[in-house]
Amino acid sequence: MRSASVILALMLGPMGGAIGAPPPALQLAPAPGAAAPAGPRSLWCETVVEMQTSRRSGVTSVWLANGVRLHHLKIDRRPGEAVVTIAICGGKLLEDAGTRGISEIAANVIDDWDAAAPNASGAEHMAGRNARIDAAAGPDAITLRLEGAVGDMESALRVAKELLTTPTVTAAAVEGARDQVVRELRLRAGDARAAVSDAINGAIVPPPPAGDPRLHPPDERSLTQVDAQGVRAWLARHSKEDGAPIECAIVGDVSLAEALHMADGTLGALPKRGRVSSETNRVLRQVQNTPGAVRKDVSSAGVAAGRVTLARGCFGPEMGALNDQRELRAAARVAMARLKGVLAGPNFAMGSSDPGGGVYVSPFAGLGMVLVSVTVDAEQAGAASEAIDAELGRMAANGPTAEELAPVAAELARSVEEFERDLRYWSATFAKCDALGIDPDDIASGAAFYKALTPERVRGAMQRYWRDEARIALTIRGPEKAVGPAVKQGP
């Protein structure tokens, strides 16, 4: 199981890219008990109550009778293969100080799916099947990903159905899952980049008890309080009737008819629940002590002795604001390219790292960020801070030149096109559409968006976000003297 980042999700690749022509228009499925209209009988499933196709992306989205949302896109880049992502809204959003860490433990339990779903995963059902099932606890959902041969996906979905209805949770399974979370926490504690990230997060949102516990790693001691009964109750909270909304995506070399039949007796047979939307868990996305402008000087063992990491920027867009993210991503790239030239000058040449950063998004309201960072010798911190602030300010005032923007936009478009080769990317992205209030067509427009991006749009985005009341200015200092080897230090 690969737990998602506890605090921030860096958008490693912008959403979207062209995916080909859409399928023919489809009518809504008939009401239960009504006769199916003339046409291919194979398309009609009793559990489908609404259906629509996005014209540019070709994504078909359906509502099942039980409230489950399902998106489908046929991509035959990997012949005979498909990826199914099932996102059960909730996860860490539902936690508090007393339950922090239970989502990771619960996800680890069902990640061992042959033990957690013994009936559907038995040899008579899954032996010899080309299918993999992974579970993960994200900030706003518990996610199942099924990957493998199209012909084996329905069997894998039956395992997923058992995991989401009657999972087997034993004390031994919980103990093993807890141990895995503890190992991950200890590995993180020894990683320099994670240490710096935690220092930034702690500066922006204080750790418990003053701050929101959901924004920080769980405490090892609190994890010992999680038992099998608690995990069963936590999973039931997500999967019971009228429980958490569910959004799914089936992507790959699978027709719409095949996808609907896969879902009919599996996803369509889950307990009834409310429909997912951008209003789902909106209240829970608020955090304690949401910050205004932040200017802090903190320390971290992840920074080498005598060095300073500077993080400058502003609070940024919410997860559903795709175009703002894209414009600001281009702005940050141009600003970093400019800074690289400044830091290569005589004042910094021997003491600075290349600038890093970008657009960071969070499921928690108000915590998206645009950051540029650099590590320098401590005596250069003042001049480097001024240089970063000046470049970001110039970006807001004047935007990039067309000559600066062209190579950045081209590289971002290529990044989109690289990501769209991965079925897992599309499946995971479409499985969050309704929860984030994003149209599939907007997701699919990424490469075209960057190719048409103008300096004026980049400048406009920076002006919207680069405000005094939203500024972030963090200085993360290393120890005055070298520390022991517990943390492998950064540059």
Short mmCIF file of N, CA, C and O in Angstrom, two decimals, residues 3-74:
data_model
loop_
_atom_site.label_atom_id
_atom_site.label_comp_id
_atom_site.label_asym_id
_atom_site.label_seq_id
_atom_site.Cartn_x
_atom_site.Cartn_y
_atom_site.Cartn_z
N SER A 3 0.69 4.97 0.87
CA SER A 3 -0.09 6.05 1.45
C SER A 3 0.22 7.36 0.73
O SER A 3 1.36 7.63 0.37
N ALA A 4 -0.81 8.18 0.55
CA ALA A 4 -0.61 9.48 -0.08
C ALA A 4 0.09 10.40 0.89
O ALA A 4 0.13 10.19 2.09
N SER A 5 0.68 11.49 0.36
CA SER A 5 1.34 12.47 1.19
C SER A 5 0.39 12.98 2.26
O SER A 5 -0.77 13.26 1.99
N VAL A 6 0.89 13.15 3.48
CA VAL A 6 0.03 13.53 4.58
C VAL A 6 -0.50 14.95 4.41
O VAL A 6 -1.64 15.24 4.74
N ILE A 7 0.28 15.85 3.88
CA ILE A 7 -0.12 17.25 3.87
C ILE A 7 -0.48 17.75 2.48
O ILE A 7 -1.60 18.09 2.19
N LEU A 8 0.51 17.78 1.60
CA LEU A 8 0.34 18.43 0.31
C LEU A 8 0.53 17.44 -0.81
O LEU A 8 1.32 16.52 -0.70
N ALA A 9 -0.17 17.65 -1.89
CA ALA A 9 0.02 16.81 -3.08
C ALA A 9 0.60 17.68 -4.17
O ALA A 9 -0.02 18.61 -4.64
N LEU A 10 1.83 17.45 -4.56
CA LEU A 10 2.44 18.20 -5.65
C LEU A 10 1.93 17.64 -6.96
O LEU A 10 2.01 16.46 -7.23
N MET A 11 1.37 18.51 -7.76
CA MET A 11 0.86 18.08 -9.05
C MET A 11 2.03 17.83 -9.99
O MET A 11 2.51 18.71 -10.69
N LEU A 12 2.56 16.61 -9.98
CA LEU A 12 3.74 16.28 -10.76
C LEU A 12 3.50 16.44 -12.25
O LEU A 12 4.42 16.73 -13.00
N GLY A 13 2.28 16.23 -12.68
CA GLY A 13 1.95 16.41 -14.09
C GLY A 13 0.61 17.08 -14.20
O GLY A 13 -0.32 16.73 -13.52
N PRO A 14 0.48 18.11 -15.07
CA PRO A 14 -0.79 18.81 -15.20
C PRO A 14 -1.86 17.86 -15.73
O PRO A 14 -1.59 16.98 -16.53
N MET A 15 -3.08 18.06 -15.31
CA MET A 15 -4.17 17.23 -15.78
C MET A 15 -4.45 17.52 -17.24
O MET A 15 -4.56 18.66 -17.64
N GLY A 16 -4.60 16.49 -18.01
CA GLY A 16 -5.23 16.66 -19.31
C GLY A 16 -4.37 16.41 -20.50
O GLY A 16 -3.15 16.45 -20.46
N GLY A 17 -5.02 16.19 -21.60
CA GLY A 17 -4.40 15.95 -22.88
C GLY A 17 -5.44 15.38 -23.82
O GLY A 17 -6.49 14.94 -23.40
N ALA A 18 -5.17 15.43 -25.10
CA ALA A 18 -6.15 14.93 -26.06
C ALA A 18 -6.24 13.42 -26.00
O ALA A 18 -5.25 12.74 -25.88
N ILE A 19 -7.44 12.89 -26.09
CA ILE A 19 -7.60 11.45 -26.01
C ILE A 19 -8.42 10.87 -27.15
O ILE A 19 -8.85 9.75 -27.08
N GLY A 20 -8.64 11.62 -28.18
CA GLY A 20 -9.31 11.02 -29.32
C GLY A 20 -10.78 11.35 -29.40
O GLY A 20 -11.34 12.05 -28.57
N ALA A 21 -11.44 10.83 -30.42
CA ALA A 21 -12.83 11.15 -30.70
C ALA A 21 -13.76 10.47 -29.72
O ALA A 21 -13.52 9.35 -29.29
N PRO A 22 -14.87 11.13 -29.36
CA PRO A 22 -15.83 10.53 -28.44
C PRO A 22 -16.65 9.48 -29.12
O PRO A 22 -16.76 9.46 -30.35
N PRO A 23 -17.24 8.58 -28.33
CA PRO A 23 -18.12 7.56 -28.91
C PRO A 23 -19.43 8.19 -29.35
O PRO A 23 -19.72 9.33 -29.02
N PRO A 24 -20.26 7.44 -30.05
CA PRO A 24 -21.56 7.97 -30.45
C PRO A 24 -22.40 8.33 -29.23
O PRO A 24 -22.22 7.82 -28.14
N ALA A 25 -23.36 9.24 -29.47
CA ALA A 25 -24.24 9.66 -28.38
C ALA A 25 -25.05 8.47 -27.88
O ALA A 25 -25.42 7.58 -28.64
N LEU A 26 -25.31 8.46 -26.56
CA LEU A 26 -26.08 7.37 -25.96
C LEU A 26 -27.28 7.95 -25.23
O LEU A 26 -27.20 9.01 -24.61
N GLN A 27 -28.39 7.24 -25.29
CA GLN A 27 -29.56 7.66 -24.54
C GLN A 27 -29.43 7.21 -23.10
O GLN A 27 -28.60 6.39 -22.75
N LEU A 28 -30.29 7.79 -22.26
CA LEU A 28 -30.32 7.34 -20.88
C LEU A 28 -30.85 5.91 -20.83
O LEU A 28 -31.62 5.48 -21.67
N ALA A 29 -30.39 5.20 -19.84
CA ALA A 29 -30.90 3.84 -19.64
C ALA A 29 -32.37 3.91 -19.25
O ALA A 29 -32.82 4.89 -18.65
N PRO A 30 -33.15 2.89 -19.60
CA PRO A 30 -34.57 2.91 -19.24
C PRO A 30 -34.76 2.80 -17.74
O PRO A 30 -33.91 2.28 -17.03
N ALA A 31 -35.87 3.29 -17.28
CA ALA A 31 -36.20 3.16 -15.86
C ALA A 31 -36.38 1.70 -15.52
O ALA A 31 -36.73 0.89 -16.38
N PRO A 32 -36.11 1.33 -14.25
CA PRO A 32 -36.27 -0.07 -13.87
C PRO A 32 -37.66 -0.58 -14.23
O PRO A 32 -38.67 0.05 -13.95
N GLY A 33 -37.71 -1.73 -14.91
CA GLY A 33 -38.97 -2.32 -15.29
C GLY A 33 -39.47 -1.90 -16.66
O GLY A 33 -40.35 -2.53 -17.23
N ALA A 34 -38.91 -0.79 -17.22
CA ALA A 34 -39.34 -0.32 -18.53
C ALA A 34 -38.62 -1.09 -19.61
O ALA A 34 -37.52 -1.61 -19.41
N ALA A 35 -39.22 -1.13 -20.78
CA ALA A 35 -38.61 -1.83 -21.90
C ALA A 35 -37.43 -1.04 -22.43
O ALA A 35 -37.48 0.19 -22.51
N ALA A 36 -36.35 -1.72 -22.77
CA ALA A 36 -35.20 -1.04 -23.35
C ALA A 36 -35.55 -0.57 -24.76
O ALA A 36 -36.27 -1.25 -25.49
N PRO A 37 -35.06 0.62 -25.16
CA PRO A 37 -35.33 1.10 -26.50
C PRO A 37 -34.60 0.25 -27.53
O PRO A 37 -33.72 -0.53 -27.20
N ALA A 38 -34.97 0.47 -28.79
CA ALA A 38 -34.30 -0.25 -29.86
C ALA A 38 -32.83 0.12 -29.86
O ALA A 38 -32.45 1.25 -29.60
N GLY A 39 -31.97 -0.84 -30.17
CA GLY A 39 -30.54 -0.57 -30.16
C GLY A 39 -29.81 -1.75 -29.58
O GLY A 39 -30.41 -2.77 -29.22
N PRO A 40 -28.49 -1.64 -29.43
CA PRO A 40 -27.70 -2.77 -28.94
C PRO A 40 -28.12 -3.16 -27.53
O PRO A 40 -27.96 -2.38 -26.59
N ARG A 41 -28.66 -4.31 -27.37
CA ARG A 41 -29.11 -4.76 -26.05
C ARG A 41 -27.97 -4.79 -25.04
O ARG A 41 -28.17 -4.58 -23.85
N SER A 42 -26.75 -5.00 -25.54
CA SER A 42 -25.62 -5.16 -24.63
C SER A 42 -25.31 -3.90 -23.84
O SER A 42 -24.60 -3.95 -22.85
N LEU A 43 -25.81 -2.74 -24.26
CA LEU A 43 -25.51 -1.50 -23.54
C LEU A 43 -26.37 -1.35 -22.29
O LEU A 43 -26.02 -0.60 -21.39
N TRP A 44 -27.51 -2.01 -22.22
CA TRP A 44 -28.46 -1.71 -21.16
C TRP A 44 -28.22 -2.57 -19.93
O TRP A 44 -28.15 -3.78 -20.00
N CYS A 45 -28.09 -1.89 -18.80
CA CYS A 45 -27.94 -2.56 -17.52
C CYS A 45 -28.97 -1.95 -16.58
O CYS A 45 -29.14 -0.72 -16.55
N GLU A 46 -29.63 -2.77 -15.80
CA GLU A 46 -30.69 -2.27 -14.94
C GLU A 46 -30.19 -1.27 -13.91
O GLU A 46 -30.96 -0.44 -13.42
N THR A 47 -28.92 -1.35 -13.54
CA THR A 47 -28.43 -0.46 -12.49
C THR A 47 -28.11 0.94 -13.00
O THR A 47 -27.88 1.85 -12.21
N VAL A 48 -28.06 1.16 -14.31
CA VAL A 48 -27.74 2.48 -14.87
C VAL A 48 -29.02 3.29 -14.97
O VAL A 48 -30.00 2.86 -15.60
N VAL A 49 -29.03 4.48 -14.36
CA VAL A 49 -30.23 5.33 -14.40
C VAL A 49 -30.01 6.61 -15.19
O VAL A 49 -30.97 7.23 -15.64
N GLU A 50 -28.76 7.06 -15.34
CA GLU A 50 -28.47 8.25 -16.13
C GLU A 50 -27.14 8.04 -16.85
O GLU A 50 -26.23 7.39 -16.31
N MET A 51 -27.02 8.63 -18.04
CA MET A 51 -25.79 8.46 -18.80
C MET A 51 -25.58 9.68 -19.70
O MET A 51 -26.52 10.21 -20.28
N GLN A 52 -24.33 10.14 -19.77
CA GLN A 52 -24.01 11.22 -20.69
C GLN A 52 -22.57 11.07 -21.15
O GLN A 52 -21.74 10.48 -20.45
N THR A 53 -22.28 11.61 -22.32
CA THR A 53 -20.93 11.52 -22.88
C THR A 53 -20.37 12.92 -23.07
O THR A 53 -21.03 13.79 -23.64
N SER A 54 -19.17 13.15 -22.59
CA SER A 54 -18.47 14.42 -22.80
C SER A 54 -17.90 14.42 -24.21
O SER A 54 -17.16 13.51 -24.58
N ARG A 55 -18.24 15.43 -24.98
CA ARG A 55 -17.97 15.40 -26.39
C ARG A 55 -16.49 15.51 -26.75
O ARG A 55 -16.03 14.89 -27.69
N ARG A 56 -15.73 16.32 -26.02
CA ARG A 56 -14.32 16.48 -26.38
C ARG A 56 -13.46 15.35 -25.84
O ARG A 56 -12.58 14.84 -26.53
N SER A 57 -13.70 14.97 -24.61
CA SER A 57 -12.85 13.94 -23.98
C SER A 57 -13.28 12.53 -24.36
O SER A 57 -12.47 11.61 -24.34
N GLY A 58 -14.56 12.35 -24.71
CA GLY A 58 -15.07 11.01 -24.98
C GLY A 58 -15.40 10.22 -23.74
O GLY A 58 -15.71 9.03 -23.82
N VAL A 59 -15.36 10.85 -22.58
CA VAL A 59 -15.67 10.16 -21.33
C VAL A 59 -17.18 10.00 -21.21
O VAL A 59 -17.93 10.98 -21.37
N THR A 60 -17.64 8.80 -20.94
CA THR A 60 -19.05 8.55 -20.64
C THR A 60 -19.20 8.42 -19.14
O THR A 60 -18.48 7.65 -18.50
N SER A 61 -20.13 9.19 -18.57
CA SER A 61 -20.36 9.20 -17.13
C SER A 61 -21.76 8.72 -16.85
O SER A 61 -22.72 9.18 -17.49
N VAL A 62 -21.89 7.80 -15.91
CA VAL A 62 -23.21 7.26 -15.58
C VAL A 62 -23.44 7.33 -14.08
O VAL A 62 -22.49 7.34 -13.28
N TRP A 63 -24.71 7.43 -13.73
CA TRP A 63 -25.13 7.26 -12.34
C TRP A 63 -25.77 5.89 -12.23
O TRP A 63 -26.65 5.54 -13.02
N LEU A 64 -25.31 5.12 -11.27
CA LEU A 64 -25.95 3.85 -10.98
C LEU A 64 -27.10 4.07 -9.99
O LEU A 64 -27.13 5.07 -9.28
N ALA A 65 -28.02 3.13 -9.96
CA ALA A 65 -29.22 3.29 -9.14
C ALA A 65 -28.89 3.46 -7.66
O ALA A 65 -29.65 4.08 -6.91
N ASN A 66 -27.75 2.92 -7.23
CA ASN A 66 -27.38 3.02 -5.81
C ASN A 66 -26.62 4.29 -5.47
O ASN A 66 -26.14 4.45 -4.35
N GLY A 67 -26.47 5.21 -6.43
CA GLY A 67 -25.79 6.48 -6.18
C GLY A 67 -24.33 6.50 -6.53
O GLY A 67 -23.67 7.54 -6.41
N VAL A 68 -23.77 5.36 -6.95
CA VAL A 68 -22.36 5.31 -7.34
C VAL A 68 -22.17 6.02 -8.68
O VAL A 68 -22.96 5.83 -9.61
N ARG A 69 -21.14 6.83 -8.79
CA ARG A 69 -20.79 7.53 -10.02
C ARG A 69 -19.72 6.73 -10.75
O ARG A 69 -18.71 6.33 -10.14
N LEU A 70 -19.89 6.52 -12.04
CA LEU A 70 -18.94 5.74 -12.83
C LEU A 70 -18.60 6.47 -14.11
O LEU A 70 -19.49 6.93 -14.83
N HIS A 71 -17.30 6.62 -14.38
CA HIS A 71 -16.81 7.22 -15.62
C HIS A 71 -16.10 6.13 -16.43
O HIS A 71 -15.42 5.26 -15.87
N HIS A 72 -16.25 6.20 -17.75
CA HIS A 72 -15.61 5.23 -18.63
C HIS A 72 -14.94 5.94 -19.79
O HIS A 72 -15.47 6.90 -20.36
N LEU A 73 -13.75 5.47 -20.14
CA LEU A 73 -13.05 5.95 -21.34
C LEU A 73 -12.29 4.79 -21.95
O LEU A 73 -11.51 4.11 -21.27
N LYS A 74 -12.52 4.56 -23.23
CA LYS A 74 -11.79 3.51 -23.93
C LYS A 74 -10.48 4.08 -24.46
O LYS A 74 -10.47 5.04 -25.23
#
